Amino acid sequence: MAAAVWFGIETLALSLADVLTLVLIFARILMLVQRVQDQGRQVIRILPIYETIRRQIETYRAAAEPEATEAPIFRQEIRLEGVGYRYAEAGPWAVRGLDAAIPVGSITALVGPSGAGKSTLADLLMGLTEAREGRILIDGVPLTQGARVAWRRRVAYVPQDPFLFHDSLRANLLLAKPDAREEDLWRALDRAAAGFVRHLPEGLETRVGERGTRLSGGERQRIALARALLQEPDLLVMDEATSALDDATEQQILNALASARGQVTMLVIAHRSASIALADRQISLAPPGALSSSGPQDS
Ligand code: ADP
């Protein structure tokens, strides 16, 4: 700046006032230039983050599920042909070379030791994952792409420890079918051997407590079964509780399954001999993925 003042006065013969005015103007311009430079530096700093986020969005788009199309119509059987699944591209097979048939209206017990692939197979049959090898056919329609996504709406799942909201039994049931009528609710409860609700002082208005803790494990599972049946699913997958249930509770759940026999196709991830005996068919899995499927058995 000193050099500029000297140059202005000595060489260009400007007055001190002119030189100072020019210096003032240049100083302001310099501030603007600095601000532009700061912004530029910020853009350069953000660019790699932007690039990372863009790549992530692309990855998610590539992994996005296909749009649901028409769900396959299930009137005869679900057929598994050489079905294989592994979680990682080059990882070990969780199930492989699986051939089986699940006829409509049957109760199929899925048996095998822990880690044999029962949950993996249940996920495949529910359309949550897609077979990496072989195929699953519903009345001849492969369970792939949009059909697989749509099939999920035709499936109900009762987990080992079902979740109930801290609300009335009615509200918990209506989650499955908000427009269900009173008689639909009672019919589903009766089919799930959950008639105990009739004897509760507040009936359907009984509040179930946080996560359903005011009900016993067996009652919770029967309410969840009723909720699943209310949906009128094509396939009902039930993960039987592994924890010890008393005999009466176990019998109630078996009664519930037996009373729904023939009305809905059921796949029971079975841990107990009683429910295996109740089933019409059995798919047994043995680690590391060898499978045998037996035909109809006396139940
Ligand atoms: P089961 O239900 O009979 O106990 P699973 O289907 O849970 O068996 O598991 C089958 C195999 O797949 C096991 O070897 C298990 O370690 C593996 N597996 C299960 N879930 C995953 C996962 N999310 N990622 C990687 N491997 C898994």
Coordinates of C-alpha atoms and ligand atoms in Angstrom, one line a residue:
M1 CA 0.0 0.0 0.0
A2 CA 2.9 2.3 0.8
A3 CA 4.4 1.5 -2.6
A4 CA 1.1 2.4 -4.2
V5 CA 0.9 5.7 -2.4
W6 CA 4.5 6.5 -3.3
F7 CA 3.9 5.4 -7.0
G8 CA 0.7 7.5 -7.2
I9 CA 2.3 10.7 -5.9
E10 CA 5.8 10.4 -7.4
T11 CA 5.2 8.9 -10.8
L12 CA 1.6 9.6 -11.6
A13 CA 1.7 13.0 -9.9
L14 CA -1.7 12.5 -8.2
S15 CA -2.8 14.4 -5.2
L16 CA -2.7 12.8 -1.8
A17 CA -6.5 13.0 -1.6
D18 CA -6.8 11.1 -4.9
V19 CA -4.3 8.5 -3.9
L20 CA -6.1 7.9 -0.5
T21 CA -9.5 7.7 -2.3
L22 CA -8.0 5.1 -4.7
V23 CA -6.5 3.2 -1.8
L24 CA -9.8 3.1 0.0
I25 CA -11.6 1.8 -3.1
F26 CA -8.9 -0.9 -3.6
A27 CA -9.1 -1.9 0.0
R28 CA -12.9 -2.5 -0.3
I29 CA -12.4 -4.4 -3.6
L30 CA -9.7 -6.5 -1.8
M31 CA -12.1 -7.5 0.9
L32 CA -14.6 -8.6 -1.7
V33 CA -11.9 -10.7 -3.4
Q34 CA -11.0 -12.2 -0.1
R35 CA -14.6 -13.2 0.5
V36 CA -14.9 -14.8 -2.9
Q37 CA -11.6 -16.7 -2.2
D38 CA -13.0 -18.0 1.2
Q39 CA -16.2 -19.2 -0.5
G40 CA -14.1 -20.9 -3.2
R41 CA -12.0 -22.6 -0.5
Q42 CA -15.2 -23.8 1.2
V43 CA -16.5 -25.2 -2.1
I44 CA -13.3 -27.1 -2.6
R45 CA -13.5 -28.5 1.0
I46 CA -17.1 -29.6 0.5
L47 CA -16.6 -31.2 -2.9
P48 CA -15.4 -34.6 -1.7
I49 CA -18.3 -34.8 0.9
Y50 CA -20.7 -34.0 -1.9
E51 CA -19.1 -36.7 -4.1
T52 CA -19.3 -39.3 -1.2
I53 CA -23.0 -38.5 -0.6
R54 CA -23.7 -38.7 -4.4
R55 CA -22.1 -42.1 -4.6
Q56 CA -24.0 -43.2 -1.5
I57 CA -27.3 -42.2 -3.1
E58 CA -26.3 -44.1 -6.2
T59 CA -25.6 -47.2 -4.1
Y60 CA -29.0 -47.0 -2.4
R61 CA -30.7 -46.4 -5.7
A62 CA -29.0 -49.5 -7.1
A63 CA -30.1 -51.5 -4.0
A64 CA -33.6 -50.2 -4.0
E65 CA -36.4 -52.7 -4.2
P66 CA -38.4 -53.0 -7.4
E67 CA -41.9 -51.5 -7.4
A68 CA -44.5 -54.0 -6.2
T69 CA -46.5 -55.5 -9.1
E70 CA -49.3 -58.1 -8.9
A71 CA -49.0 -60.5 -6.1
P72 CA -49.0 -64.1 -7.3
I73 CA -52.3 -66.0 -6.7
F74 CA -51.8 -68.9 -4.4
R75 CA -54.4 -71.7 -4.9
Q76 CA -52.3 -74.8 -5.2
E77 CA -48.7 -74.9 -4.0
I78 CA -45.5 -73.1 -3.2
R79 CA -42.7 -75.0 -4.9
L80 CA -39.0 -74.6 -4.0
E81 CA -36.6 -75.8 -6.8
G82 CA -32.9 -76.0 -5.9
V83 CA -33.2 -72.9 -3.7
G84 CA -30.0 -71.6 -2.3
Y85 CA -29.2 -68.4 -0.4
R86 CA -26.0 -66.9 1.1
Y87 CA -25.7 -63.6 2.8
A88 CA -22.5 -62.5 1.3
E89 CA -21.5 -62.8 -2.4
A90 CA -18.7 -65.3 -1.7
G91 CA -19.8 -66.3 1.8
P92 CA -21.0 -69.7 3.0
W93 CA -24.4 -71.0 1.9
A94 CA -27.0 -70.6 4.6
V95 CA -29.3 -72.9 2.6
R96 CA -28.6 -74.7 -0.6
G97 CA -30.2 -77.2 -3.1
L98 CA -33.6 -77.0 -1.4
D99 CA -36.5 -78.8 -3.1
A100 CA -39.8 -78.9 -1.4
A101 CA -43.5 -78.3 -1.9
I102 CA -46.0 -76.5 0.4
P103 CA -49.6 -77.3 -0.7
V104 CA -52.3 -74.8 0.0
G105 CA -54.0 -75.2 3.4
S106 CA -51.2 -77.4 4.8
I107 CA -49.3 -77.0 8.0
T108 CA -45.6 -77.4 7.4
A109 CA -43.1 -77.7 10.2
L110 CA -39.7 -76.3 9.5
V111 CA -37.2 -78.2 11.6
G112 CA -33.5 -78.3 12.2
P113 CA -30.8 -77.3 14.7
S114 CA -29.9 -73.7 15.4
G115 CA -28.0 -72.2 12.4
A116 CA -29.5 -74.7 9.9
G117 CA -31.2 -72.0 7.9
K118 CA -34.8 -72.0 9.2
S119 CA -35.0 -68.2 9.5
T120 CA -33.2 -67.8 6.2
L121 CA -35.7 -70.1 4.5
A122 CA -38.7 -68.3 6.2
D123 CA -37.4 -65.0 4.9
L124 CA -37.1 -66.4 1.4
L125 CA -40.7 -67.7 1.5
M126 CA -42.0 -64.5 2.9
G127 CA -40.4 -62.6 0.0
L128 CA -38.1 -60.6 2.2
T129 CA -35.1 -61.9 0.3
E130 CA -34.6 -63.4 -3.1
A131 CA -33.0 -66.8 -3.7
R132 CA -29.5 -66.6 -5.2
E133 CA -29.8 -70.0 -6.7
G134 CA -32.9 -71.9 -7.9
R135 CA -36.3 -70.5 -7.6
I136 CA -39.5 -70.3 -5.5
L137 CA -42.7 -70.6 -7.5
I138 CA -46.2 -69.8 -6.3
D139 CA -48.6 -71.7 -8.5
G140 CA -45.9 -71.6 -11.1
V141 CA -45.2 -67.8 -10.8
P142 CA -41.5 -67.1 -9.8
L143 CA -41.2 -65.1 -6.6
T144 CA -38.9 -62.5 -8.0
Q145 CA -38.8 -58.7 -8.6
G146 CA -42.1 -56.9 -8.1
A147 CA -44.1 -60.1 -7.5
R148 CA -41.9 -60.9 -4.5
V149 CA -42.4 -57.4 -3.0
A150 CA -46.2 -57.7 -3.6
W151 CA -46.3 -61.2 -2.1
R152 CA -45.2 -59.9 1.3
R153 CA -48.6 -58.3 1.7
R154 CA -50.1 -61.7 1.4
V155 CA -48.0 -63.1 4.2
A156 CA -48.4 -62.8 7.9
Y157 CA -45.6 -63.4 10.4
V158 CA -46.0 -64.3 14.1
P159 CA -42.6 -63.9 15.8
Q160 CA -41.4 -65.8 18.9
D161 CA -42.1 -62.9 21.2
P162 CA -44.7 -60.8 19.4
F163 CA -44.9 -57.1 19.9
L164 CA -48.1 -55.6 21.3
F165 CA -48.6 -51.8 21.7
H166 CA -49.5 -50.3 25.0
D167 CA -53.1 -49.9 23.9
S168 CA -56.4 -51.9 23.9
L169 CA -56.6 -55.4 22.5
R170 CA -59.0 -53.9 19.9
A171 CA -56.4 -51.3 18.7
N172 CA -53.7 -54.0 18.5
L173 CA -55.9 -56.2 16.4
L174 CA -57.1 -53.4 14.1
L175 CA -53.5 -52.7 13.2
A176 CA -53.7 -55.6 10.8
K177 CA -57.0 -54.6 9.3
P178 CA -58.2 -51.1 10.3
D179 CA -61.7 -51.6 8.7
A180 CA -62.4 -55.0 10.4
R181 CA -65.9 -55.3 11.9
E182 CA -66.6 -56.4 15.5
E183 CA -67.5 -60.0 14.3
D184 CA -64.3 -60.2 12.2
L185 CA -62.3 -59.5 15.4
W186 CA -64.1 -62.2 17.4
R187 CA -63.9 -64.7 14.6
A188 CA -60.1 -64.2 14.3
L189 CA -59.8 -64.5 18.1
D190 CA -61.8 -67.8 18.1
R191 CA -59.7 -69.1 15.2
A192 CA -56.5 -68.3 17.2
A193 CA -57.9 -70.1 20.3
A194 CA -57.9 -66.7 22.1
G195 CA -61.4 -67.0 23.5
F196 CA -60.0 -65.9 26.9
V197 CA -60.6 -62.3 25.8
R198 CA -64.4 -62.9 26.3
H199 CA -63.8 -63.6 30.0
L200 CA -61.7 -60.4 30.5
P201 CA -63.8 -57.8 32.4
E202 CA -63.1 -55.2 29.8
G203 CA -63.1 -57.6 26.8
L204 CA -61.6 -56.0 23.7
E205 CA -61.0 -52.8 25.5
T206 CA -58.5 -54.4 27.9
R207 CA -55.2 -52.5 27.8
V208 CA -52.3 -54.9 27.3
G209 CA -49.6 -52.9 29.1
E210 CA -46.2 -51.9 27.8
R211 CA -45.2 -54.5 25.1
G212 CA -48.2 -56.6 26.2
T213 CA -46.8 -57.4 29.6
R214 CA -50.2 -57.7 31.2
L215 CA -50.7 -60.9 29.2
S216 CA -48.8 -64.1 29.5
G217 CA -46.4 -65.2 26.7
G218 CA -48.9 -67.7 25.4
E219 CA -51.8 -65.1 25.4
R220 CA -49.6 -62.6 23.6
Q221 CA -48.7 -65.2 20.9
R222 CA -52.4 -66.1 20.5
I223 CA -53.4 -62.4 20.2
A224 CA -50.6 -62.0 17.6
L225 CA -51.9 -65.1 15.8
A226 CA -55.4 -63.6 15.8
R227 CA -54.0 -60.4 14.4
A228 CA -52.2 -62.4 11.7
L229 CA -55.4 -64.4 10.8
L230 CA -57.4 -61.2 10.6
Q231 CA -55.3 -60.2 7.6
E232 CA -56.5 -63.4 5.9
P233 CA -53.0 -64.1 4.6
D234 CA -52.1 -66.6 1.9
L235 CA -49.2 -67.8 4.1
L236 CA -48.8 -67.6 7.8
V237 CA -45.3 -68.0 9.2
M238 CA -45.1 -68.7 12.9
D239 CA -41.9 -68.8 14.8
E240 CA -42.6 -71.0 17.8
A241 CA -41.3 -69.8 21.1
T242 CA -38.0 -71.5 22.1
S243 CA -38.4 -70.4 25.7
A244 CA -40.1 -72.9 28.1
L245 CA -43.9 -72.6 28.0
D246 CA -46.0 -74.4 30.5
D247 CA -48.0 -77.4 29.3
A248 CA -51.3 -75.6 29.3
T249 CA -49.9 -72.6 27.3
E250 CA -48.3 -75.0 24.8
Q251 CA -51.5 -76.9 24.4
Q252 CA -53.4 -73.6 23.8
I253 CA -51.1 -72.6 21.1
L254 CA -51.3 -76.0 19.5
N255 CA -55.1 -75.7 19.7
A256 CA -54.8 -72.4 18.0
L257 CA -52.8 -73.8 15.1
A258 CA -55.1 -76.8 14.8
S259 CA -58.2 -74.7 14.8
A260 CA -56.8 -72.6 11.8
R261 CA -55.9 -75.8 9.9
G262 CA -57.2 -75.9 6.4
Q263 CA -58.1 -72.2 6.4
V264 CA -54.7 -70.9 6.0
T265 CA -51.4 -72.3 4.8
M266 CA -49.0 -72.4 7.7
L267 CA -45.3 -72.7 8.0
V268 CA -44.2 -73.2 11.6
I269 CA -40.6 -72.8 12.6
A270 CA -40.9 -75.7 15.1
H271 CA -38.9 -76.3 18.2
R272 CA -41.1 -78.7 19.9
S273 CA -42.1 -82.3 19.0
A274 CA -45.8 -81.6 19.7
S275 CA -46.0 -79.0 16.9
I276 CA -44.0 -81.1 14.6
A277 CA -46.5 -83.9 15.2
L278 CA -49.3 -81.5 14.4
A279 CA -47.9 -80.6 11.0
D280 CA -48.9 -82.4 7.8
R281 CA -45.5 -82.0 6.3
Q282 CA -42.0 -81.4 7.4
I283 CA -39.0 -79.6 5.9
S284 CA -35.9 -80.6 7.8
L285 CA -32.7 -78.6 7.5
A286 CA -29.4 -79.8 8.7
P287 CA -26.2 -77.8 8.8
P288 CA -24.3 -76.9 6.6
G289 CA -27.4 -76.8 4.4
A290 CA -28.3 -80.4 3.5
L291 CA -32.0 -80.7 3.3
S292 CA -34.6 -83.3 3.0
S293 CA -38.3 -82.8 2.5
S294 CA -40.7 -85.4 3.4
G295 CA -44.2 -85.9 2.0
P296 CA -47.5 -85.8 3.9
Q297 CA -47.3 -87.6 7.2
D298 CA -50.0 -88.7 9.6
S299 CA -50.6 -85.9 12.0
Ligands
ADP1 P1 -31.7 -70.9 12.1 O1 -32.9 -70.0 12.0 O2 -32.0 -72.4 11.7 O3 -31.1 -70.9 13.5 P2 -30.4 -69.0 10.3 O4 -31.3 -69.0 9.1 O5 -30.6 -67.9 11.3 O6 -30.6 -70.5 11.1 O7 -28.9 -69.1 9.9 C1 -28.4 -69.9 8.9 C2 -26.9 -69.5 8.6 O8 -26.9 -68.2 8.1 C3 -26.1 -69.5 9.9 O9 -24.8 -70.0 9.6 C4 -26.0 -68.0 10.2 O10 -24.8 -67.8 10.9 C5 -26.1 -67.4 8.9 N1 -26.7 -66.1 8.9 C6 -28.0 -65.8 9.4 N2 -28.3 -64.5 9.3 C7 -27.2 -63.9 8.8 C8 -26.9 -62.6 8.4 N3 -27.7 -61.6 8.6 N4 -25.6 -62.4 7.9 C9 -24.8 -63.4 7.7 N5 -25.0 -64.6 8.0 C10 -26.2 -64.9 8.5

